[in-house]
CSV table of N, CA and C in Angstrom, one decimal:
chain,number,residue,atom,x,y,z
L,499,MET,N,11.4,27.8,-33.9
L,499,MET,CA,11.0,26.6,-34.6
L,499,MET,C,9.5,26.7,-35.1
L,500,GLU,N,9.4,26.2,-36.3
L,500,GLU,CA,7.9,26.2,-36.9
L,500,GLU,C,7.2,25.0,-36.3
L,501,PRO,N,5.9,25.3,-35.9
L,501,PRO,CA,5.1,24.2,-35.5
L,501,PRO,C,4.7,23.3,-36.6
L,502,ARG,N,5.2,22.0,-36.6
L,502,ARG,CA,4.9,21.2,-37.7
L,502,ARG,C,5.0,19.7,-37.3
L,503,VAL,N,4.0,18.9,-37.8
L,503,VAL,CA,4.2,17.5,-37.7
L,503,VAL,C,4.2,17.0,-39.1
L,504,SER,N,5.4,16.4,-39.5
L,504,SER,CA,5.6,15.9,-40.9
L,504,SER,C,5.3,14.4,-41.1
L,505,PHE,N,5.8,13.7,-40.2
L,505,PHE,CA,5.7,12.2,-40.3
L,505,PHE,C,5.1,11.8,-39.0
L,506,ILE,N,4.5,10.6,-38.9
L,506,ILE,CA,4.1,9.7,-37.8
L,506,ILE,C,4.6,8.4,-38.2
L,507,THR,N,5.6,7.8,-37.4
L,507,THR,CA,6.1,6.5,-37.7
L,507,THR,C,5.6,5.6,-36.6
L,508,LEU,N,5.0,4.5,-37.1
L,508,LEU,CA,4.5,3.5,-36.2
L,508,LEU,C,5.5,2.3,-36.3
L,509,GLY,N,5.9,1.8,-35.1
L,509,GLY,CA,6.6,0.6,-35.0
L,509,GLY,C,5.7,-0.6,-35.1
L,510,VAL,N,5.9,-1.5,-36.1
L,510,VAL,CA,5.0,-2.7,-36.2
L,510,VAL,C,5.7,-4.0,-36.3
L,511,SER,N,5.0,-5.0,-35.8
L,511,SER,CA,5.7,-6.3,-35.7
L,511,SER,C,5.8,-7.1,-36.9
L,512,ASP,N,4.9,-6.8,-37.9
L,512,ASP,CA,4.9,-7.5,-39.2
L,512,ASP,C,4.6,-6.5,-40.2
L,513,LEU,N,5.7,-6.0,-40.9
L,513,LEU,CA,5.5,-4.9,-41.9
L,513,LEU,C,4.5,-5.2,-43.0
L,514,GLN,N,4.5,-6.4,-43.5
L,514,GLN,CA,3.7,-6.8,-44.7
L,514,GLN,C,2.2,-6.8,-44.3
L,515,ARG,N,2.0,-7.4,-43.0
L,515,ARG,CA,0.6,-7.4,-42.5
L,515,ARG,C,0.1,-6.0,-42.3
L,516,SER,N,0.9,-5.1,-41.8
L,516,SER,CA,0.5,-3.7,-41.5
L,516,SER,C,0.4,-3.0,-42.7
L,517,LYS,N,1.2,-3.2,-43.7
L,517,LYS,CA,1.1,-2.5,-45.1
L,517,LYS,C,-0.3,-2.9,-45.7
L,518,LYS,N,-0.5,-4.1,-45.7
L,518,LYS,CA,-1.9,-4.6,-46.2
L,518,LYS,C,-3.0,-4.0,-45.5
L,519,PHE,N,-3.0,-3.9,-44.1
L,519,PHE,CA,-3.9,-3.3,-43.4
L,519,PHE,C,-4.3,-1.9,-43.8
L,520,TYR,N,-3.3,-1.1,-43.9
L,520,TYR,CA,-3.5,0.4,-44.2
L,520,TYR,C,-3.7,0.6,-45.7
L,521,ARG,N,-2.9,-0.1,-46.6
L,521,ARG,CA,-3.2,0.0,-48.0
L,521,ARG,C,-4.5,-0.6,-48.5
L,522,ASP,N,-4.6,-1.9,-48.3
L,522,ASP,CA,-5.7,-2.8,-48.8
L,522,ASP,C,-6.9,-2.5,-48.0
L,523,GLY,N,-6.8,-2.5,-46.7
L,523,GLY,CA,-7.9,-2.4,-45.9
L,523,GLY,C,-8.5,-1.1,-45.7
L,524,LEU,N,-7.7,-0.1,-45.4
L,524,LEU,CA,-8.2,1.3,-45.2
L,524,LEU,C,-8.1,2.2,-46.3
L,525,GLY,N,-7.4,1.7,-47.4
L,525,GLY,CA,-7.3,2.5,-48.6
L,525,GLY,C,-6.3,3.6,-48.6
L,526,PHE,N,-5.3,3.6,-47.7
L,526,PHE,CA,-4.3,4.5,-47.7
L,526,PHE,C,-3.4,4.4,-48.9
L,527,PRO,N,-3.1,5.5,-49.7
L,527,PRO,CA,-2.3,5.3,-50.9
L,527,PRO,C,-0.7,5.1,-50.4
L,528,LEU,N,-0.2,4.0,-50.8
L,528,LEU,CA,1.2,3.7,-50.6
L,528,LEU,C,2.1,4.5,-51.4
L,529,SER,N,3.1,5.2,-50.9
L,529,SER,CA,4.1,6.0,-51.6
L,529,SER,C,5.0,5.2,-52.5
L,530,SER,N,5.4,5.6,-53.5
L,530,SER,CA,6.4,4.9,-54.3
L,530,SER,C,7.9,5.0,-53.6
L,531,GLY,N,7.9,5.9,-52.7
L,531,GLY,CA,9.1,6.0,-51.9
L,531,GLY,C,9.4,4.8,-50.8
L,532,SER,N,8.4,4.0,-50.7
L,532,SER,CA,8.4,2.9,-49.8
L,532,SER,C,9.5,1.9,-50.3
L,533,LYS,N,10.0,1.2,-49.3
L,533,LYS,CA,11.2,0.2,-49.5
L,533,LYS,C,10.7,-1.1,-48.9
L,534,ASP,N,11.6,-2.1,-49.0
L,534,ASP,CA,11.2,-3.5,-48.4
L,534,ASP,C,11.2,-3.4,-46.9
L,535,ASP,N,11.8,-2.4,-46.3
L,535,ASP,CA,11.8,-2.5,-44.8
L,535,ASP,C,11.1,-1.3,-44.2
L,536,ILE,N,10.4,-0.5,-45.1
L,536,ILE,CA,9.7,0.8,-44.5
L,536,ILE,C,8.5,1.0,-45.6
L,537,ALA,N,7.4,1.5,-45.0
L,537,ALA,CA,6.2,1.9,-45.9
L,537,ALA,C,5.9,3.3,-45.5
L,538,PHE,N,5.6,4.1,-46.6
L,538,PHE,CA,5.1,5.5,-46.4
L,538,PHE,C,3.8,5.5,-47.1
L,539,PHE,N,2.9,6.2,-46.4
L,539,PHE,CA,1.6,6.4,-46.9
L,539,PHE,C,1.3,8.0,-46.9
L,540,LYS,N,0.7,8.4,-48.0
L,540,LYS,CA,0.4,9.9,-48.2
L,540,LYS,C,-1.0,10.0,-47.6
L,541,THR,N,-1.1,11.1,-46.6
L,541,THR,CA,-2.3,11.5,-46.1
L,541,THR,C,-2.5,13.0,-46.3
L,542,ALA,N,-3.5,13.6,-45.9
L,542,ALA,CA,-3.7,15.0,-46.0
L,542,ALA,C,-2.9,15.7,-45.0
L,543,GLY,N,-1.6,16.1,-45.4
L,543,GLY,CA,-0.8,16.9,-44.5
L,543,GLY,C,0.4,16.2,-43.8
L,544,VAL,N,0.2,15.0,-43.5
L,544,VAL,CA,1.1,14.2,-42.7
L,544,VAL,C,1.4,12.9,-43.4
L,545,VAL,N,2.6,12.5,-43.4
L,545,VAL,CA,3.0,11.2,-43.9
L,545,VAL,C,3.0,10.0,-42.8
L,546,LEU,N,2.3,9.0,-43.0
L,546,LEU,CA,2.2,7.9,-42.1
L,546,LEU,C,3.3,6.9,-42.5
L,547,ALA,N,4.3,6.5,-41.6
L,547,ALA,CA,5.3,5.6,-41.9
L,547,ALA,C,5.2,4.3,-41.1
L,548,LEU,N,5.4,3.2,-41.7
L,548,LEU,CA,5.4,1.9,-40.8
L,548,LEU,C,6.8,1.4,-40.9
L,549,TYR,N,7.4,1.0,-39.7
L,549,TYR,CA,8.8,0.5,-39.7
L,549,TYR,C,8.9,-0.6,-38.6
L,550,PRO,N,9.6,-1.6,-38.8
L,550,PRO,CA,9.7,-2.6,-37.8
L,550,PRO,C,10.0,-2.1,-36.4
L,551,THR,N,9.3,-2.6,-35.4
L,551,THR,CA,9.4,-2.1,-34.0
L,551,THR,C,10.8,-2.2,-33.6
L,552,GLU,N,11.5,-3.3,-33.7
L,552,GLU,CA,12.9,-3.4,-33.3
L,552,GLU,C,13.8,-2.5,-33.9
L,553,LYS,N,13.6,-2.2,-35.2
L,553,LYS,CA,14.5,-1.2,-35.9
L,553,LYS,C,14.2,0.2,-35.4
L,554,LEU,N,12.9,0.5,-35.2
L,554,LEU,CA,12.5,1.9,-34.7
L,554,LEU,C,13.1,2.1,-33.4
L,555,ALA,N,13.0,1.1,-32.4
L,555,ALA,CA,13.6,1.2,-31.1
L,555,ALA,C,15.1,1.4,-31.1
L,556,GLU,N,15.8,0.7,-32.0
L,556,GLU,CA,17.2,0.8,-32.2
L,556,GLU,C,17.6,2.1,-32.7
L,557,ASP,N,16.9,2.6,-33.6
L,557,ASP,CA,17.2,4.0,-34.2
L,557,ASP,C,17.0,5.0,-33.1
L,558,ALA,N,16.0,4.9,-32.2
L,558,ALA,CA,15.7,5.9,-31.3
L,558,ALA,C,16.6,5.6,-30.0
L,559,GLN,N,17.4,4.5,-30.0
L,559,GLN,CA,18.2,4.1,-28.9
L,559,GLN,C,17.4,4.0,-27.6
L,560,VAL,N,16.3,3.2,-27.7
L,560,VAL,CA,15.5,2.9,-26.5
L,560,VAL,C,15.2,1.5,-26.5
L,561,PRO,N,15.0,0.8,-25.4
L,561,PRO,CA,14.6,-0.6,-25.3
L,561,PRO,C,13.2,-0.9,-26.0
L,562,VAL,N,13.2,-2.1,-26.5
L,562,VAL,CA,11.9,-2.6,-27.1
L,562,VAL,C,11.2,-3.3,-26.0
L,563,HIS,N,10.1,-2.7,-25.5
L,563,HIS,CA,9.2,-3.4,-24.5
L,563,HIS,C,8.0,-2.5,-24.5
L,564,GLY,N,7.0,-3.0,-23.7
L,564,GLY,CA,5.7,-2.3,-23.4
L,564,GLY,C,4.6,-2.9,-24.2
L,565,SER,N,3.5,-2.7,-23.7
L,565,SER,CA,2.2,-3.0,-24.4
L,565,SER,C,1.2,-2.2,-23.8
L,566,GLY,N,-0.1,-2.4,-24.4
L,566,GLY,CA,-1.3,-1.7,-23.8
L,566,GLY,C,-1.3,-0.2,-24.2
L,567,PHE,N,-1.9,0.6,-23.5
L,567,PHE,CA,-2.0,1.9,-23.8
L,567,PHE,C,-0.7,2.7,-23.9
L,568,ARG,N,-0.2,3.3,-24.9
L,568,ARG,CA,1.0,3.9,-25.0
L,568,ARG,C,1.0,5.4,-24.8
L,569,GLY,N,-0.2,6.0,-24.4
L,569,GLY,CA,-0.3,7.4,-24.2
L,569,GLY,C,-0.4,8.1,-25.4
L,570,VAL,N,-0.7,7.5,-26.5
L,570,VAL,CA,-0.9,8.2,-27.9
L,570,VAL,C,-2.0,7.6,-28.6
L,571,THR,N,-2.8,8.5,-29.2
L,571,THR,CA,-3.8,8.1,-30.2
L,571,THR,C,-3.5,8.9,-31.4
L,572,LEU,N,-4.0,8.3,-32.6
L,572,LEU,CA,-4.0,9.0,-33.9
L,572,LEU,C,-5.4,9.3,-34.3
L,573,ALA,N,-5.7,10.4,-34.9
L,573,ALA,CA,-7.1,10.7,-35.2
L,573,ALA,C,-7.3,10.7,-36.7
L,574,HIS,N,-8.5,10.3,-37.2
L,574,HIS,CA,-8.9,10.4,-38.6
L,574,HIS,C,-10.3,11.2,-38.5
L,575,ASN,N,-10.2,12.4,-38.8
L,575,ASN,CA,-11.4,13.2,-38.9
L,575,ASN,C,-12.2,12.9,-40.1
L,576,VAL,N,-13.5,13.0,-40.0
L,576,VAL,CA,-14.4,12.8,-41.1
L,576,VAL,C,-15.4,14.0,-41.3
L,577,ARG,N,-15.9,14.2,-42.4
L,577,ARG,CA,-16.8,15.3,-42.8
L,577,ARG,C,-18.2,15.2,-42.3
L,578,ARG,N,-18.7,14.0,-42.1
L,578,ARG,CA,-20.1,13.7,-41.7
L,578,ARG,C,-20.2,12.9,-40.5
L,579,ARG,N,-21.1,13.1,-39.6
L,579,ARG,CA,-21.2,12.3,-38.5
L,579,ARG,C,-21.4,10.8,-38.8
L,580,GLU,N,-22.2,10.5,-39.9
L,580,GLU,CA,-22.3,9.1,-40.2
L,580,GLU,C,-21.1,8.3,-40.7
L,581,GLU,N,-20.0,9.1,-41.1
L,581,GLU,CA,-18.8,8.5,-41.5
L,581,GLU,C,-18.1,7.8,-40.4
L,582,VAL,N,-18.3,8.2,-39.2
L,582,VAL,CA,-17.6,7.5,-38.1
L,582,VAL,C,-17.9,6.0,-38.1
L,583,SER,N,-19.1,5.7,-38.2
L,583,SER,CA,-19.5,4.3,-38.1
L,583,SER,C,-19.0,3.6,-39.3
L,584,GLU,N,-19.1,4.3,-40.6
L,584,GLU,CA,-18.6,3.7,-41.8
L,584,GLU,C,-17.1,3.4,-41.8
L,585,VAL,N,-16.3,4.4,-41.3
L,585,VAL,CA,-14.8,4.1,-41.2
L,585,VAL,C,-14.5,3.0,-40.2
L,586,LEU,N,-15.2,3.0,-39.1
L,586,LEU,CA,-15.0,1.8,-38.2
L,586,LEU,C,-15.3,0.6,-38.7
L,587,ALA,N,-16.3,0.5,-39.6
L,587,ALA,CA,-16.7,-0.8,-40.2
L,587,ALA,C,-15.6,-1.2,-41.2
L,588,VAL,N,-15.1,-0.2,-41.9
L,588,VAL,CA,-13.9,-0.5,-42.8
L,588,VAL,C,-12.7,-1.1,-42.2
L,589,ALA,N,-12.4,-0.4,-41.0
L,589,ALA,CA,-11.2,-0.8,-40.1
L,589,ALA,C,-11.5,-2.2,-39.6
L,590,ALA,N,-12.7,-2.5,-39.1
L,590,ALA,CA,-13.0,-3.9,-38.6
L,590,ALA,C,-12.8,-4.9,-39.8
L,591,ALA,N,-13.4,-4.6,-40.9
L,591,ALA,CA,-13.3,-5.6,-42.1
L,591,ALA,C,-11.8,-5.8,-42.5
L,592,ALA,N,-11.0,-4.8,-42.3
L,592,ALA,CA,-9.6,-4.9,-42.7
L,592,ALA,C,-8.7,-5.7,-41.6
L,593,GLY,N,-9.4,-5.9,-40.5
L,593,GLY,CA,-8.6,-6.7,-39.4
L,593,GLY,C,-8.4,-5.9,-38.2
L,594,GLY,N,-8.9,-4.7,-38.2
L,594,GLY,CA,-8.8,-3.9,-37.0
L,594,GLY,C,-9.7,-4.3,-35.8
L,595,THR,N,-9.6,-3.9,-34.6
L,595,THR,CA,-10.4,-4.1,-33.5
L,595,THR,C,-11.1,-2.9,-33.1
L,596,ILE,N,-12.4,-2.8,-33.0
L,596,ILE,CA,-13.1,-1.7,-32.5
L,596,ILE,C,-13.0,-1.7,-31.0
L,597,THR,N,-12.4,-0.7,-30.4
L,597,THR,CA,-12.3,-0.6,-29.0
L,597,THR,C,-13.3,0.3,-28.4
L,598,LYS,N,-14.0,1.2,-29.2
L,598,LYS,CA,-15.1,2.0,-28.7
L,598,LYS,C,-16.0,2.3,-29.9
L,599,PRO,N,-17.3,1.7,-29.9
L,599,PRO,CA,-18.2,1.9,-31.0
L,599,PRO,C,-18.5,3.4,-31.1
L,600,ALA,N,-18.9,3.8,-32.4
L,600,ALA,CA,-19.3,5.1,-32.5
L,600,ALA,C,-20.3,5.6,-31.6
L,601,GLN,N,-20.1,6.9,-31.1
L,601,GLN,CA,-21.1,7.4,-30.1
L,601,GLN,C,-20.9,8.9,-29.9
L,602,ASP,N,-22.0,9.6,-29.5
L,602,ASP,CA,-21.9,11.0,-29.3
L,602,ASP,C,-21.0,11.2,-28.0
L,603,VAL,N,-20.1,12.2,-28.1
L,603,VAL,CA,-19.1,12.4,-27.0
L,603,VAL,C,-19.6,13.8,-26.2
L,604,PHE,N,-19.0,13.9,-25.1
L,604,PHE,CA,-19.4,15.0,-24.2
L,604,PHE,C,-19.3,16.3,-24.7
L,605,TRP,N,-18.3,16.5,-25.6
L,605,TRP,CA,-17.9,17.9,-26.1
L,605,TRP,C,-18.8,18.2,-27.3
L,606,GLY,N,-19.6,17.4,-27.8
L,606,GLY,CA,-20.6,17.8,-28.8
L,606,GLY,C,-20.2,17.1,-30.2
L,607,GLY,N,-19.3,16.3,-30.2
L,607,GLY,CA,-18.9,15.6,-31.5
L,607,GLY,C,-19.4,14.1,-31.5
L,608,HIS,N,-18.9,13.3,-32.3
L,608,HIS,CA,-19.2,11.9,-32.5
L,608,HIS,C,-18.0,11.1,-32.8
L,609,SER,N,-17.7,10.1,-32.1
L,609,SER,CA,-16.4,9.4,-32.3
L,609,SER,C,-16.4,7.9,-31.9
L,610,GLY,N,-15.5,7.2,-32.3
L,610,GLY,CA,-15.3,5.8,-31.9
L,610,GLY,C,-13.7,5.5,-32.1
L,611,TYR,N,-13.3,4.3,-31.6
L,611,TYR,CA,-11.9,4.0,-31.8
L,611,TYR,C,-11.7,2.6,-32.3
L,612,PHE,N,-10.6,2.4,-33.0
L,612,PHE,CA,-10.2,1.1,-33.4
L,612,PHE,C,-8.8,1.0,-33.1
L,613,SER,N,-8.2,-0.2,-33.0
L,613,SER,CA,-6.8,-0.5,-33.0
L,613,SER,C,-6.4,-1.3,-34.2
L,614,ASP,N,-5.2,-1.0,-34.6
L,614,ASP,CA,-4.7,-1.6,-35.9
L,614,ASP,C,-4.0,-3.0,-35.4
L,615,PRO,N,-3.5,-3.8,-36.3
L,615,PRO,CA,-3.0,-5.1,-35.9
L,615,PRO,C,-1.9,-5.0,-34.8
L,616,ASP,N,-1.2,-3.9,-34.6
L,616,ASP,CA,-0.1,-3.8,-33.6
L,616,ASP,C,-0.7,-3.1,-32.3
L,617,GLY,N,-2.0,-2.8,-32.3
L,617,GLY,CA,-2.6,-2.2,-31.1
L,617,GLY,C,-2.5,-0.6,-31.1
L,618,HIS,N,-2.0,-0.1,-32.2
L,618,HIS,CA,-2.1,1.5,-32.3
L,618,HIS,C,-3.5,1.9,-32.3
L,619,LEU,N,-3.8,2.9,-31.5
L,619,LEU,CA,-5.2,3.3,-31.4
L,619,LEU,C,-5.5,4.5,-32.4
L,620,TRP,N,-6.6,4.4,-33.0
L,620,TRP,CA,-7.0,5.5,-33.9
L,620,TRP,C,-8.5,6.0,-33.5
L,621,GLU,N,-8.6,7.2,-33.3
L,621,GLU,CA,-9.9,7.7,-33.1
L,621,GLU,C,-10.5,8.2,-34.4
L,622,VAL,N,-11.7,7.8,-34.7
L,622,VAL,CA,-12.4,8.3,-35.9
L,622,VAL,C,-13.4,9.3,-35.3
L,623,VAL,N,-13.3,10.5,-35.8
L,623,VAL,CA,-14.0,11.5,-35.1
L,623,VAL,C,-14.8,12.6,-36.2
L,624,TRP,N,-15.9,12.8,-35.9
L,624,TRP,CA,-16.6,14.0,-36.4
L,624,TRP,C,-16.7,15.2,-35.5
L,625,ASN,N,-16.1,16.3,-35.9
L,625,ASN,CA,-16.0,17.4,-34.9
L,625,ASN,C,-16.7,18.6,-35.6
L,626,PRO,N,-17.9,19.0,-35.1
L,626,PRO,CA,-18.6,20.0,-35.8
L,626,PRO,C,-17.9,21.4,-35.6
L,627,TYR,N,-17.0,21.5,-34.7
L,627,TYR,CA,-16.2,22.7,-34.5
L,627,TYR,C,-15.0,23.0,-35.3
L,628,PHE,N,-14.5,21.9,-35.9
L,628,PHE,CA,-13.2,22.0,-36.7
L,628,PHE,C,-13.6,21.6,-38.2
L,629,PRO,N,-13.8,22.5,-39.0
L,629,PRO,CA,-14.2,22.2,-40.4
L,629,PRO,C,-13.0,21.9,-41.2
L,630,PHE,N,-13.2,21.3,-42.4
L,630,PHE,CA,-12.2,21.0,-43.3
L,630,PHE,C,-11.9,22.1,-44.2
L,631,ALA,N,-10.6,22.4,-44.6
L,631,ALA,CA,-10.2,23.4,-45.5
L,631,ALA,C,-10.2,22.6,-46.9
L,632,ASP,N,-10.2,23.5,-48.0
L,632,ASP,CA,-10.2,23.0,-49.3
L,632,ASP,C,-9.2,21.9,-49.6
L,633,ASP,N,-8.1,21.9,-48.9
L,633,ASP,CA,-6.9,20.9,-49.2
L,633,ASP,C,-7.2,19.7,-48.4
L,634,GLY,N,-8.2,19.6,-47.6
L,634,GLY,CA,-8.5,18.4,-46.8
L,634,GLY,C,-7.9,18.5,-45.3
L,635,SER,N,-7.2,19.6,-45.1
L,635,SER,CA,-6.7,19.7,-43.7
L,635,SER,C,-7.8,20.2,-42.8
L,636,ILE,N,-7.5,20.1,-41.5
L,636,ILE,CA,-8.5,20.5,-40.5
L,636,ILE,C,-8.2,22.0,-40.2
L,637,VAL,N,-9.3,22.7,-40.0
L,637,VAL,CA,-9.1,24.1,-39.7
L,637,VAL,C,-9.4,24.3,-38.2
L,638,VAL,N,-8.2,24.5,-37.4
L,638,VAL,CA,-8.4,24.7,-35.9
L,638,VAL,C,-8.3,26.2,-35.5
L,639,PRO,N,-9.4,26.7,-35.0
L,639,PRO,CA,-9.4,28.1,-34.7
L,639,PRO,C,-8.3,28.6,-33.8
């Protein structure tokens, strides 16, 4: 098997609200492949998809329940330390909730967290040890 993450699909309670948050608030480009019941956003290397929670649970054949920490966070790496605060401010202005303000972290980087309207956690992080490649992807040694 080739190691690859192609899509990340988030179950959302209100597709239109979430689409607006990511498209209009965070500036993620909405793919023309999106439909009335699913949204696709192009990012550097991975596609972010939004799909109604009930339909996603039905597709995976699991019950719809649970809240709070889901054991998963998504990360948005930035090129400069100062961008952490800038991206958190954009997320807050778009309707996200800052769960951890930008701060230096124990391993030598700088990060903060926000949650989207459905509570999905995003870490905004500047990592001096993982530079960006020319194509915008992260170089992990």
